[in-house]
């Protein structure tokens, strides 16, 4: 029977006669949020009933609303709670209803969401069906379940919000040893931005797969000379970029009216020129970020004994939406927009 076809009645049920569902997908309940809800109950009463089902005798099990049930316990003198009693709801239906209530809540952790989807797969649901049920994309559901590949200590950091969704996903594609390497650096504050952290994890993955790294072959004398010339030319170009940057900084100090006066009749032409420089600089920054991560990953000696430091201060990366699109290293890897949607 479909859940919507189950017969429902609303009644006041003693709090003592209700037990939580052991398969509840959400395991963490913020004490401060519970107290806020309890204060609301004291002020205006319970506005929305919980949903329960009979579980033998005169006992009930929560299907939806464990947060409200917990908050009601904080209300002085409260002995009952308003509840909808649903019949003909089996374990699977109760679990799906519980997930439906919690998906999208700010206090449901990434790992709880990932495990909930995985449990549904255990019931026989396909990722496509799960996505349809909860208004997500199929890739979103799969990426969340990828987080279950994280080591236990790193999964705890993700659940606590100390590691963000996009970096966590890149970590999940690494071996346990490399997960520790990347997270140890992250918790120490070695990365300036979240993008740098994700790019480094991506480079580690490339190293694992031996993709896109520098050639290990021995260079001939002629090849060494050519490489030296290329490096000298590249350095000269960077020097020119630095001089151009200084000029642009001086230009940026002028007011719009001053610029309009200086470039009268040619403002649009100069704007187009600077815009081309901006786009080229943004692209160069993305590639240099990746090159830096690749260089660091190549030189890295993996030490399995490295420990994650859970108590280290969380890194707050600056937002750089124009630079977060990282070049793909695998066909299934999400784009910037898709990762932001999954966050």
PDB file of C-alpha atoms in Angstrom, residues 2 8 21 23 61 76 87 93 109 145-146 154 183 198 236 257 276:
ATOM      1  CA  UNK A   2       1.237   3.498  -0.820  1.00  0.00           C
ATOM      2  CA  UNK A   8      -4.672   8.659   9.374  1.00  0.00           C
ATOM      3  CA  UNK A  21      12.795   4.924  14.995  1.00  0.00           C
ATOM      4  CA  UNK A  23      16.564   3.562  11.506  1.00  0.00           C
ATOM      5  CA  UNK A  61       7.155   4.543  16.829  1.00  0.00           C
ATOM      6  CA  UNK A  76       7.940  21.825  31.496  1.00  0.00           C
ATOM      7  CA  UNK A  87      -1.587   2.396   9.671  1.00  0.00           C
ATOM      8  CA  UNK A  93       7.740   3.123   3.979  1.00  0.00           C
ATOM      9  CA  UNK A 109      24.717  16.293   7.899  1.00  0.00           C
ATOM     10  CA  UNK A 145      26.898   8.280  -1.748  1.00  0.00           C
ATOM     11  CA  UNK A 146      30.533   8.621  -2.887  1.00  0.00           C
ATOM     12  CA  UNK A 154      37.512  12.132   7.840  1.00  0.00           C
ATOM     13  CA  UNK A 183      43.068  16.526   4.999  1.00  0.00           C
ATOM     14  CA  UNK A 198      40.002  20.619  -4.155  1.00  0.00           C
ATOM     15  CA  UNK A 236      60.066  36.687 -19.375  1.00  0.00           C
ATOM     16  CA  UNK A 257      34.682  60.194 -14.482  1.00  0.00           C
ATOM     17  CA  UNK A 276      40.237  40.229 -22.740  1.00  0.00           C
TER      18      UNK A 276
END
